Amino acid sequence: MPHGAEKHGHVGGDGDGQVIDSVSGSDPAVAGESGLPAVDLAQAAAEAIGSVEATDGSVEVVRPDGTRLALTEGDPLFQGDTIETGPGAAIGVIFLDDTTFSLGAEGQVVLDEMIYDPGTETGVFHANMVRGVFSFVSGQIAKTAPEGMTVTTPVAAIGIRGTKLVGKAAEEGSENTFTMLPETNAQGVQTVGEVTIAAHNSNAPPVVLNSIGATVQMTSSFAPPPPVVVFSQAQIQQSFGSAVLSILPPSPAAGPAGEGPAGDGEGEDEEEGEGEEEEEDEEELAEDGGEVGDGGEEPPEDGGEIGDAGPAPVDHGPGPFGPGPGPGPGPDFGPGPGPGPDFGPDFGPDFGPDFGPD
């Protein structure tokens, strides 16, 4: 393999806290600012920053030295790599900090920079989305360094605060679209992070997306970002399709594989997929106020525990009924209605299977 890297299915830090720094296109002065000797910079260039988890159709990588190679599952990726997808193709990638990324048909992305210390789980990640539909779930860098992860398109700069986002990048004058999606955490609860989106050549303040379906559409890097709108599930499907979300790898940051309902401790990909399906079943059961594994019994409507001989309370109270955990910590994050009055039916429990990984 190029750079002397071994082919593998998953990449991770070596545990010694070594910082991987960008060397693509670096001159000696820039390289010197990194604080690493030339020999360490050369070693950093040989370190994989991520690996291919899945491909569909023709996907190629152009290395910094101009070498063009076909990509398949398990291939490593390096700083300065440019990923290109053919017609009808898609790719799913996982990076060192557990950020997951996917790119749809006829897309192009440049992996500009990856600086990551696995010991402190801090670093910097920057990718340049040249064109195409893409999606990602942010990993450790965005969690520990709010300014550490950025994605750019020809018209916009996206600051990541820990989230799941789907977008479409296009040249100046063409529509660039960015939409927030819900992410399911290790407890099976839907959550939403936050991104800021600014126009490259405008002094206007960025817009903030922090609710399910929140969307901004831009055509120029010189004009302020327009007001945020909310996309329905149908609009998301129409704008981005399903291929880029279907191939998006499950996020390791959502919890160790094998600890969910389907896992046996080995953490294989198949078990991750099964665990996600069962988590979705848990959410649907939680809507009824019950717990998975309660034998199918439903809690009585009076809010008491099954078999409770005590009197039924008159006031149900604002919380979920029965012994179950309920659909989530609040009305904005559970599988029920979202931030708008007409938003819930579109982004209820059926949202995951339609837009999550298969």
GROMACS .gro file of N, CA and C in nm, residues 198-259:
model
  186
  198ALA      N    1  -2.120   2.995   0.778
  198ALA     CA    2  -2.088   3.132   0.737
  198ALA      C    3  -2.049   3.134   0.590
  199ALA      N    4  -2.077   3.245   0.523
  199ALA     CA    5  -2.033   3.264   0.385
  199ALA      C    6  -1.887   3.306   0.385
  200HIS      N    7  -1.808   3.247   0.293
  200HIS     CA    8  -1.663   3.271   0.292
  200HIS      C    9  -1.627   3.419   0.282
  201ASN      N   10  -1.693   3.491   0.194
  201ASN     CA   11  -1.651   3.628   0.162
  201ASN      C   12  -1.751   3.733   0.209
  202SER      N   13  -1.821   3.702   0.316
  202SER     CA   14  -1.916   3.796   0.374
  202SER      C   15  -1.881   3.819   0.520
  203ASN      N   16  -1.898   3.943   0.564
  203ASN     CA   17  -1.874   3.975   0.704
  203ASN      C   18  -1.997   3.952   0.792
  204ALA      N   19  -2.103   3.903   0.733
  204ALA     CA   20  -2.225   3.878   0.808
  204ALA      C   21  -2.202   3.765   0.908
  205PRO      N   22  -2.270   3.771   1.023
  205PRO     CA   23  -2.254   3.663   1.122
  205PRO      C   24  -2.306   3.531   1.068
  206PRO      N   25  -2.253   3.421   1.119
  206PRO     CA   26  -2.300   3.290   1.072
  206PRO      C   27  -2.440   3.260   1.123
  207VAL      N   28  -2.507   3.168   1.056
  207VAL     CA   29  -2.634   3.118   1.105
  207VAL      C   30  -2.606   2.991   1.185
  208VAL      N   31  -2.697   2.959   1.276
  208VAL     CA   32  -2.681   2.843   1.363
  208VAL      C   33  -2.792   2.743   1.333
  209LEU      N   34  -2.752   2.617   1.313
  209LEU     CA   35  -2.848   2.507   1.299
  209LEU      C   36  -2.838   2.420   1.423
  210ASN      N   37  -2.948   2.406   1.497
  210ASN     CA   38  -2.943   2.327   1.620
  210ASN      C   39  -3.075   2.256   1.650
  211SER      N   40  -3.153   2.227   1.546
  211SER     CA   41  -3.276   2.151   1.564
  211SER      C   42  -3.293   2.056   1.446
  212ILE      N   43  -3.369   1.950   1.466
  212ILE     CA   44  -3.388   1.850   1.362
  212ILE      C   45  -3.453   1.912   1.239
  213GLY      N   46  -3.390   1.890   1.123
  213GLY     CA   47  -3.444   1.941   0.999
  213GLY      C   48  -3.407   2.085   0.968
  214ALA      N   49  -3.340   2.155   1.062
  214ALA     CA   50  -3.299   2.293   1.038
  214ALA      C   51  -3.208   2.297   0.916
  215THR      N   52  -3.237   2.387   0.823
  215THR     CA   53  -3.171   2.388   0.692
  215THR      C   54  -3.137   2.530   0.650
  216VAL      N   55  -3.022   2.544   0.584
  216VAL     CA   56  -2.988   2.670   0.518
  216VAL      C   57  -2.942   2.637   0.377
  217GLN      N   58  -2.986   2.720   0.281
  217GLN     CA   59  -2.951   2.702   0.141
  217GLN      C   60  -2.883   2.829   0.091
  218MET      N   61  -2.763   2.813   0.032
  218MET     CA   62  -2.682   2.926  -0.010
  218MET      C   63  -2.634   2.904  -0.154
  219THR      N   64  -2.619   3.016  -0.226
  219THR     CA   65  -2.566   3.008  -0.362
  219THR      C   66  -2.442   3.094  -0.381
  220SER      N   67  -2.411   3.180  -0.285
  220SER     CA   68  -2.299   3.272  -0.302
  220SER      C   69  -2.217   3.283  -0.175
  221SER      N   70  -2.085   3.291  -0.193
  221SER     CA   71  -1.995   3.310  -0.079
  221SER      C   72  -1.985   3.457  -0.042
  222PHE      N   73  -2.045   3.546  -0.122
  222PHE     CA   74  -2.035   3.690  -0.097
  222PHE      C   75  -2.159   3.746  -0.029
  223ALA      N   76  -2.267   3.670  -0.024
  223ALA     CA   77  -2.392   3.716   0.037
  223ALA      C   78  -2.409   3.654   0.174
  224PRO      N   79  -2.473   3.725   0.268
  224PRO     CA   80  -2.499   3.666   0.400
  224PRO      C   81  -2.584   3.540   0.387
  225PRO      N   82  -2.566   3.445   0.477
  225PRO     CA   83  -2.651   3.326   0.475
  225PRO      C   84  -2.798   3.365   0.492
  226PRO      N   85  -2.888   3.301   0.421
  226PRO     CA   86  -3.031   3.332   0.434
  226PRO      C   87  -3.086   3.277   0.565
  227PRO      N   88  -3.209   3.313   0.598
  227PRO     CA   89  -3.270   3.260   0.722
  227PRO      C   90  -3.282   3.108   0.718
  228VAL      N   91  -3.281   3.050   0.837
  228VAL     CA   92  -3.294   2.905   0.852
  228VAL      C   93  -3.439   2.864   0.827
  229VAL      N   94  -3.456   2.754   0.755
  229VAL     CA   95  -3.588   2.695   0.735
  229VAL      C   96  -3.584   2.553   0.789
  230VAL      N   97  -3.700   2.489   0.800
  230VAL     CA   98  -3.707   2.351   0.850
  230VAL      C   99  -3.755   2.260   0.738
  231PHE      N  100  -3.672   2.159   0.707
  231PHE     CA  101  -3.708   2.061   0.605
  231PHE      C  102  -3.784   1.945   0.667
  232SER      N  103  -3.885   1.899   0.596
  232SER     CA  104  -3.955   1.778   0.636
  232SER      C  105  -3.876   1.657   0.588
  233GLN      N  106  -3.918   1.539   0.632
  233GLN     CA  107  -3.852   1.416   0.588
  233GLN      C  108  -3.858   1.403   0.437
  234ALA      N  109  -3.972   1.437   0.378
  234ALA     CA  110  -3.987   1.428   0.233
  234ALA      C  111  -3.892   1.523   0.161
  235GLN      N  112  -3.874   1.643   0.215
  235GLN     CA  113  -3.783   1.739   0.154
  235GLN      C  114  -3.638   1.692   0.164
  236ILE      N  115  -3.602   1.630   0.277
  236ILE     CA  116  -3.467   1.578   0.292
  236ILE      C  117  -3.442   1.467   0.191
  237GLN      N  118  -3.538   1.378   0.177
  237GLN     CA  119  -3.527   1.269   0.081
  237GLN      C  120  -3.511   1.323  -0.061
  238GLN      N  121  -3.589   1.423  -0.094
  238GLN     CA  122  -3.585   1.481  -0.228
  238GLN      C  123  -3.454   1.554  -0.254
  239SER      N  124  -3.400   1.622  -0.153
  239SER     CA  125  -3.279   1.702  -0.170
  239SER      C  126  -3.152   1.620  -0.173
  240PHE      N  127  -3.147   1.513  -0.092
  240PHE     CA  128  -3.021   1.441  -0.076
  240PHE      C  129  -3.027   1.294  -0.117
  241GLY      N  130  -3.147   1.238  -0.133
  241GLY     CA  131  -3.157   1.096  -0.160
  241GLY      C  132  -3.125   1.016  -0.035
  242SER      N  133  -3.115   0.885  -0.051
  242SER     CA  134  -3.090   0.799   0.065
  242SER      C  135  -2.955   0.729   0.060
  243ALA      N  136  -2.888   0.729  -0.056
  243ALA     CA  137  -2.764   0.652  -0.070
  243ALA      C  138  -2.656   0.701   0.024
  244VAL      N  139  -2.640   0.834   0.036
  244VAL     CA  140  -2.531   0.888   0.117
  244VAL      C  141  -2.553   0.859   0.265
  245LEU      N  142  -2.679   0.849   0.309
  245LEU     CA  143  -2.707   0.818   0.448
  245LEU      C  144  -2.704   0.668   0.473
  246SER      N  145  -2.741   0.591   0.372
  246SER     CA  146  -2.740   0.446   0.389
  246SER      C  147  -2.599   0.392   0.406
  247ILE      N  148  -2.500   0.456   0.340
  247ILE     CA  149  -2.363   0.406   0.345
  247ILE      C  150  -2.283   0.470   0.458
  248LEU      N  151  -2.342   0.568   0.528
  248LEU     CA  152  -2.273   0.632   0.640
  248LEU      C  153  -2.248   0.529   0.750
  249PRO      N  154  -2.121   0.506   0.789
  249PRO     CA  155  -2.093   0.403   0.891
  249PRO      C  156  -2.156   0.438   1.025
  250PRO      N  157  -2.193   0.337   1.105
  250PRO     CA  158  -2.239   0.364   1.241
  250PRO      C  159  -2.131   0.436   1.320
  251SER      N  160  -2.171   0.527   1.406
  251SER     CA  161  -2.074   0.605   1.482
  251SER      C  162  -2.026   0.530   1.605
  252PRO      N  163  -1.893   0.499   1.613
  252PRO     CA  164  -1.843   0.436   1.735
  252PRO      C  165  -1.861   0.524   1.857
  253ALA      N  166  -1.870   0.655   1.837
  253ALA     CA  167  -1.886   0.748   1.950
  253ALA      C  168  -2.019   0.731   2.019
  254ALA      N  169  -2.115   0.665   1.954
  254ALA     CA  170  -2.247   0.644   2.015
  254ALA      C  171  -2.243   0.539   2.124
  255GLY      N  172  -2.132   0.467   2.136
  255GLY     CA  173  -2.119   0.365   2.239
  255GLY      C  174  -2.045   0.246   2.186
  256PRO      N  175  -1.969   0.175   2.271
  256PRO     CA  176  -1.894   0.060   2.225
  256PRO      C  177  -1.985  -0.047   2.168
  257ALA      N  178  -1.942  -0.104   2.057
  257ALA     CA  179  -2.019  -0.213   1.998
  257ALA      C  180  -2.018  -0.332   2.092
  258GLY      N  181  -2.127  -0.404   2.092
  258GLY     CA  182  -2.135  -0.523   2.177
  258GLY      C  183  -2.198  -0.495   2.312
  259GLU      N  184  -2.219  -0.365   2.348
  259GLU     CA  185  -2.281  -0.334   2.476
  259GLU      C  186  -2.430  -0.306   2.461
   0.00000   0.00000   0.00000
